[in-house]
C-alpha positions as MATLAB code, in Angstrom:
seq = 'XXXXXXXXXXXXXXXXXXXXXXXXXXXXXXXXXXXXXXXXXXXXXXXXXXXXXXXXXXXXXXXXXXXXXXXXXXXXXXXXXXXXXXXXXXXXXXXXXXXXXXXXXXXXXXXXXXXXXXXXXXXXXXXXXXXXXXXXXXXXXXXXXXXXXXXXXXXXXXXXXXXXXXXXXXXXXXXXXXXXXXXXXXXXXXXXXXXXXXXXXXXXXXXXXXXXXXXXXXXXXXXXXXXXXXXXXXXXXXXXXXXXXXXXXXXXXXXXXXXXXXXXXXXXXXXXXXXXXXXXXXXXXXXXXXXXXXXXXXXXXXXXXXXXXXXXXXXXXXXXXXXXXXXXXXXXXXXXXXXXXXXXXXXX';
ca = [
      19.016    6.258   27.884;
      16.063    7.414   25.754;
      18.466    9.182   23.361;
      20.477    5.981   22.996;
      17.325    3.984   22.227;
      16.163    6.557   19.658;
      19.603    6.588   18.021;
      19.610    2.808   17.751;
      16.140    2.893   16.176;
      17.308    5.476   13.636;
      20.386    3.405   12.802;
      18.235    0.319   12.376;
      15.824    2.208   10.081;
      18.747    3.326    7.880;
      20.480   -0.039    7.797;
      17.454   -2.222    7.104;
      15.052   -1.144    4.343;
      11.349   -1.313    5.022;
       9.861   -4.467    3.411;
       7.041   -2.621    1.635;
       6.737   -5.469   -0.850;
       4.184   -6.881    1.592;
       1.528   -5.118   -0.464;
       2.108   -7.578   -3.296;
      -0.143  -10.594   -3.393;
       1.662  -13.580   -1.792;
       3.035  -16.002   -4.328;
       1.080  -19.264   -4.659;
       2.756  -22.607   -5.205;
       1.442  -25.109   -7.710;
       2.106  -28.392   -5.903;
       3.922  -28.357   -2.587;
       5.725  -31.150   -0.782;
       2.563  -31.817    1.239;
       0.559  -32.697   -1.878;
       3.427  -34.800   -3.237;
       3.579  -36.810   -0.001;
      -0.215  -37.274   -0.050;
      -0.086  -38.471   -3.677;
       2.681  -40.961   -2.890;
       0.865  -42.360    0.146;
      -2.404  -42.589   -1.774;
      -0.714  -44.423   -4.618;
       0.987  -46.875   -2.268;
      -2.281  -47.617   -0.481;
      -4.262  -48.091   -3.708;
      -1.567  -50.366   -5.123;
      -1.453  -52.431   -1.928;
      -5.250  -52.698   -1.869;
      -5.362  -53.797   -5.502;
      -2.725  -56.473   -4.911;
      -4.515  -57.684   -1.801;
      -7.939  -58.100   -3.413;
      -6.526  -59.549   -6.623;
      -4.558  -62.274   -4.910;
      -6.796  -62.877   -1.891;
      -7.923  -66.521   -1.912;
     -11.613  -67.403   -1.842;
     -12.932  -64.482   -3.869;
     -15.962  -66.503   -4.992;
     -16.867  -68.075   -1.660;
     -19.377  -65.431   -0.612;
     -22.857  -65.752   -2.048;
     -24.689  -63.330   -4.211;
     -26.872  -62.225   -1.295;
     -23.875  -60.698    0.468;
     -22.340  -59.227   -2.696;
     -23.703  -55.699   -2.143;
     -22.495  -55.470    1.442;
     -19.138  -56.934    0.471;
     -18.744  -54.314   -2.265;
     -19.454  -51.493    0.181;
     -16.919  -52.830    2.676;
     -14.299  -53.151   -0.040;
     -14.856  -49.527   -1.171;
     -14.601  -48.274    2.411;
     -11.423  -50.249    3.000;
      -9.846  -48.828   -0.152;
     -10.933  -45.192   -0.206;
     -11.404  -44.221    3.448;
      -7.641  -44.231    4.198;
      -7.093  -42.210    1.020;
      -9.644  -39.661    2.217;
      -7.962  -39.459    5.631;
      -4.603  -38.886    3.949;
      -5.971  -35.909    1.993;
      -7.735  -34.483    5.016;
      -4.388  -34.491    6.843;
      -2.684  -32.923    3.798;
      -5.290  -30.168    3.609;
      -4.915  -29.423    7.323;
      -1.123  -29.223    6.977;
      -1.398  -26.863    4.003;
      -3.862  -24.624    5.855;
      -1.519  -24.505    8.839;
       1.369  -23.446    6.601;
      -0.741  -20.697    4.987;
      -1.748  -19.418    8.436;
       1.915  -19.182    9.457;
       2.779  -17.277    6.269;
      -0.083  -14.810    6.777;
       1.031  -14.282   10.365;
       4.540  -13.469    9.146;
       3.130  -11.023    6.560;
       1.081   -9.283    9.240;
       4.177   -8.918   11.405;
       6.066   -7.559    8.389;
       3.302   -5.005    7.863;
       3.607   -3.815   11.446;
       7.405   -3.563   11.110;
       6.999   -1.670    7.822;
       4.834    0.998    9.422;
       7.241    1.333   12.347;
      10.363    1.704   10.188;
       8.631    4.111    7.797;
       7.566    6.246   10.741;
      11.130    6.303   12.096;
      12.555    7.163    8.672;
      10.024    9.963    8.268;
      10.702   11.578   11.623;
      14.414   10.899   12.176;
      15.435   14.210   10.575;
      13.020   16.211   12.696;
      14.149   14.999   16.148;
      15.416   17.791   18.367;
      16.048   18.298   22.037;
      13.840   20.372   24.325;
      14.075   24.133   23.937;
      13.147   26.952   26.307;
       9.667   28.362   25.799;
      10.949   31.865   25.053;
      13.290   30.646   22.322;
      10.487   28.594   20.781;
       8.178   31.608   20.691;
      10.894   33.729   19.094;
      11.496   31.098   16.421;
       7.768   30.941   15.678;
       7.649   34.704   15.205;
      10.641   34.633   12.878;
       9.134   31.725   10.897;
       5.873   33.648   10.485;
       7.746   36.705    9.217;
       9.721   34.523    6.824;
       6.545   32.966    5.392;
       5.036   36.417    4.816;
       8.204   37.550    3.043;
       8.279   34.440    0.852;
       4.597   34.895   -0.068;
       5.207   38.493   -1.114;
       8.237   37.509   -3.193;
       6.339   34.664   -4.870;
       3.447   36.975   -5.745;
       5.803   39.604   -7.198;
       7.721   37.006   -9.217;
       4.597   35.379  -10.653;
       3.195   38.756  -11.725;
       6.459   39.680  -13.434;
       6.412   36.348  -15.303;
       2.861   36.944  -16.514;
       3.745   40.432  -17.767;
       6.814   39.165  -19.626;
       6.178   35.579  -20.811;
       9.383   35.444  -22.872;
      11.925   33.987  -20.449;
      15.045   34.341  -22.591;
      16.448   37.217  -20.530;
      18.354   36.757  -17.291;
      16.206   36.573  -14.175;
      15.597   39.914  -12.467;
      13.570   38.648   -9.504;
      13.996   40.795   -6.432;
      16.230   39.211   -3.833;
      15.578   39.671   -0.133;
      17.538   42.411    1.546;
      20.529   41.461    3.676;
      18.651   42.121    6.892;
      15.965   39.621    5.817;
      18.420   36.792    5.225;
      18.942   35.781    8.886;
      15.159   35.523    9.398;
      14.779   33.235    6.395;
      17.699   31.057    7.416;
      16.638   30.776   11.034;
      12.892   30.436   10.542;
      12.940   27.954    7.662;
      12.495   24.315    8.677;
      14.556   21.451    7.306;
      11.632   20.187    5.214;
      11.236   23.628    3.614;
      14.931   23.690    2.636;
      14.663   20.348    0.795;
      14.552   20.507   -3.021;
      11.132   20.105   -4.677;
       9.989   16.512   -5.069;
      10.292   15.232   -8.630;
       7.080   14.012  -10.228;
       8.693   10.670  -11.111;
       9.697   10.098   -7.474;
       6.234   11.095   -6.266;
       4.492    8.631   -8.580;
       7.026    5.867   -7.834;
       6.587    6.362   -4.088;
       2.783    6.124   -4.346;
       3.178    2.702   -5.947;
       5.526    1.586   -3.112;
       8.561   -0.684   -3.631;
       7.743   -3.927   -5.383;
      10.023   -6.128   -3.266;
      12.629   -5.770   -0.531;
      15.285   -5.632   -3.294;
      13.647   -2.695   -5.154;
      16.401   -0.164   -4.452;
      15.018    2.435   -6.890;
      11.608    2.201   -5.240;
      13.057    2.673   -1.756;
      15.169    5.620   -2.927;
      12.069    7.319   -4.384;
      10.150    6.570   -1.174;
      12.853    8.142    1.000;
      12.861   11.280   -1.140;
       9.073   11.474   -1.049;
       8.979   11.158    2.740;
      11.016   14.375    2.975;
       8.125   16.248    1.361;
       5.464   17.040    3.960;
       2.376   16.677    1.764;
       3.606   13.529    0.022;
       4.680   11.978    3.337;
       1.209   12.462    4.819;
      -0.439   10.791    1.836;
       2.078    7.929    1.817;
       1.536    7.274    5.532;
      -2.249    7.266    5.068;
      -1.915    4.910    2.077;
       0.309    2.570    4.084;
      -2.323    2.357    6.790;
      -5.202    1.458    4.476;
      -3.147   -0.946    2.346;
      -2.050   -2.792    5.472;
      -5.620   -2.987    6.780;
      -6.922   -4.160    3.405;
      -4.231   -6.845    3.170;
      -5.533   -8.331    6.425;
      -8.715   -9.247    4.505;
      -6.748  -10.618    1.556;
      -7.401   -7.529   -0.615;
      -4.352   -6.628   -2.715;
      -4.221   -3.762   -5.166;
      -2.482   -5.840   -7.840;
      -5.602   -8.039   -8.074;
      -8.133   -5.262   -8.688;
      -7.286   -4.249  -12.302;
      -9.838   -1.384  -12.464;
     -11.179    0.167  -15.659;
      -9.027    3.070  -16.801;
     -10.462    6.583  -16.740;
      -9.386    9.374  -19.093;
      -7.090   12.090  -17.708;
      -9.893   14.608  -18.298;
     -12.036   12.820  -15.697;
      -9.174   12.874  -13.200;
      -8.751   16.611  -13.832;
     -12.437   17.162  -13.109;
     -11.972   15.371   -9.793;
      -8.911   17.483   -8.986;
     -10.926   20.627   -9.748;
     -13.669   19.671   -7.270;
     -16.200   17.638   -9.275;
     -17.991   14.846   -7.406;
     -20.713   12.316   -8.095;
     -21.784   11.157  -11.555;
     -19.394   13.354  -13.620;
     -16.446   11.414  -12.210;
     -18.164    8.013  -11.923;
     -15.585    6.566  -14.340;
     -12.969    6.801  -11.570;
     -14.794    4.078   -9.616;
     -13.643    1.435  -12.075;
     -13.129   -1.337   -9.502;
     -15.374   -4.288  -10.469;
     -14.148   -6.950   -8.023;
     -17.338   -7.789   -6.135;
     -15.650   -9.698   -3.335;
     -13.234   -6.833   -2.605;
     -16.077   -4.308   -2.667;
     -18.215   -6.442   -0.351;
     -15.399   -7.070    2.132;
     -14.415   -3.409    2.169;
     -18.000   -2.211    2.602;
     -18.582   -4.645    5.450;
     -15.444   -3.619    7.276;
     -16.219    0.067    6.690;
     -19.489   -0.416    8.583;
     -18.197   -2.631   11.386;
     -14.626   -1.454   12.069;
     -14.366    2.180   13.270;
     -10.560    2.128   13.059;
     -10.691    1.073    9.412;
     -13.412    3.648    8.696;
     -11.387    6.492   10.210;
      -8.248    5.416    8.331;
     -10.181    5.185    5.049;
     -11.770    8.643    5.376;
      -8.435   10.181    6.380;
      -6.793    8.593    3.342;
      -9.548    9.869    1.020;
      -9.137   13.410    2.361;
      -5.360   13.328    1.959;
      -5.626   11.934   -1.595;
      -8.205   14.571   -2.521;
      -6.049   17.441   -1.268;
      -2.752   16.142   -2.674;
      -4.181   15.294   -6.091;
      -5.795   18.748   -6.374;
      -2.298   20.250   -6.006;
      -0.737   17.661   -8.326;
      -3.298   18.144  -11.126;
      -2.548   21.841  -11.636;
       0.932   21.183  -13.051;
       0.803   17.515  -14.140;
       0.609   16.375  -17.747;
      -1.922   13.838  -19.004;
       0.798   11.178  -19.076;
       1.760   11.835  -15.471;
      -1.888   11.658  -14.381;
      -2.273    8.335  -16.208;
       0.880    7.009  -14.515;
      -0.399    8.049  -11.089;
      -3.734    6.325  -11.802;
      -1.855    3.001  -12.172;
      -0.280    3.133   -8.694;
      -1.433    1.075   -5.724;
      -2.404    4.262   -3.900;
      -4.720    5.344   -6.736;
      -6.329    1.892   -6.855;
      -6.950    2.065   -3.120;
      -8.615    5.446   -3.700;
     -10.858    3.942   -6.403;
     -11.889    1.079   -4.119;
     -12.497    3.148   -0.983;
     -14.037    6.029   -2.927;
     -16.587    3.722   -4.489;
     -17.452    2.181   -1.108;
     -17.687    5.633    0.514;
     -19.985    6.966   -2.236;
     -17.593    9.504   -3.739;
     -18.680    8.573   -7.261;
     -22.449    8.293   -6.610;
];
């Protein structure tokens, strides 16, 4: 029964894309039907009041002594219903906004669930005997040692002979080593390397539910272990920030030069990389700092995200060009790092 449930969840995750467009700021309407109805009712009431007081007989009967009180009563009779109409319109609009935010929160929860299923659906396996598991671990360890030795040998040969016009002469593993590599290598290790374009596109997340290219890049990135861990951590903090109305598209931080990002990737902290904390939105900084102090769940998620971003960017910086670093700095994940890093004191 559990297998059937898991299979149905996997099928659902494949069939229905994750609505990661929830990290966009919700679209705002100019004038809704509520305001139009309030304007119409207000106009009808003002017109009826004007007609009534213009054509009411005996306008000059009251004396001057009661003129002030009469004026106040007339103003109340005209404008109090109009005020009540707009109070009701404001309450209706607030109720509609609350319903929309509730739907967005539910979409955020569904997004995390489907992303988790999509990330782990390829790694589901049935229970194995303990002895077989230990044997596989030993073979995997031997395979990793062999791969490390081969990588070291290959890199040294490339440094000795930088001209790469000749056919490759890298040493291939012996036939008896092949079964160990095939058996000990996990499915994630057999996947092709993640393209830089897909990595950067995945860190920005799909724009809308119809962003097929964004979802394709996200699926490819989730097959890479390091990228998947960073994406999951970014999803968590972006969802938590959206609960306070903080959206990365609204921040528009100051841009930092690629050289500053490289210093951060190489371990620099504090004032030398202060330009990375380019977020100037005071309300977002205040809300984030307050929640960092009061909400332990948010604080743990933020520090975990900062650690994952630090580690992943240090690996990315070694082979990335200045253009690729600038493109990564424009993603929603990088903006979340700027905001949380400034609140956490990374740039102090």
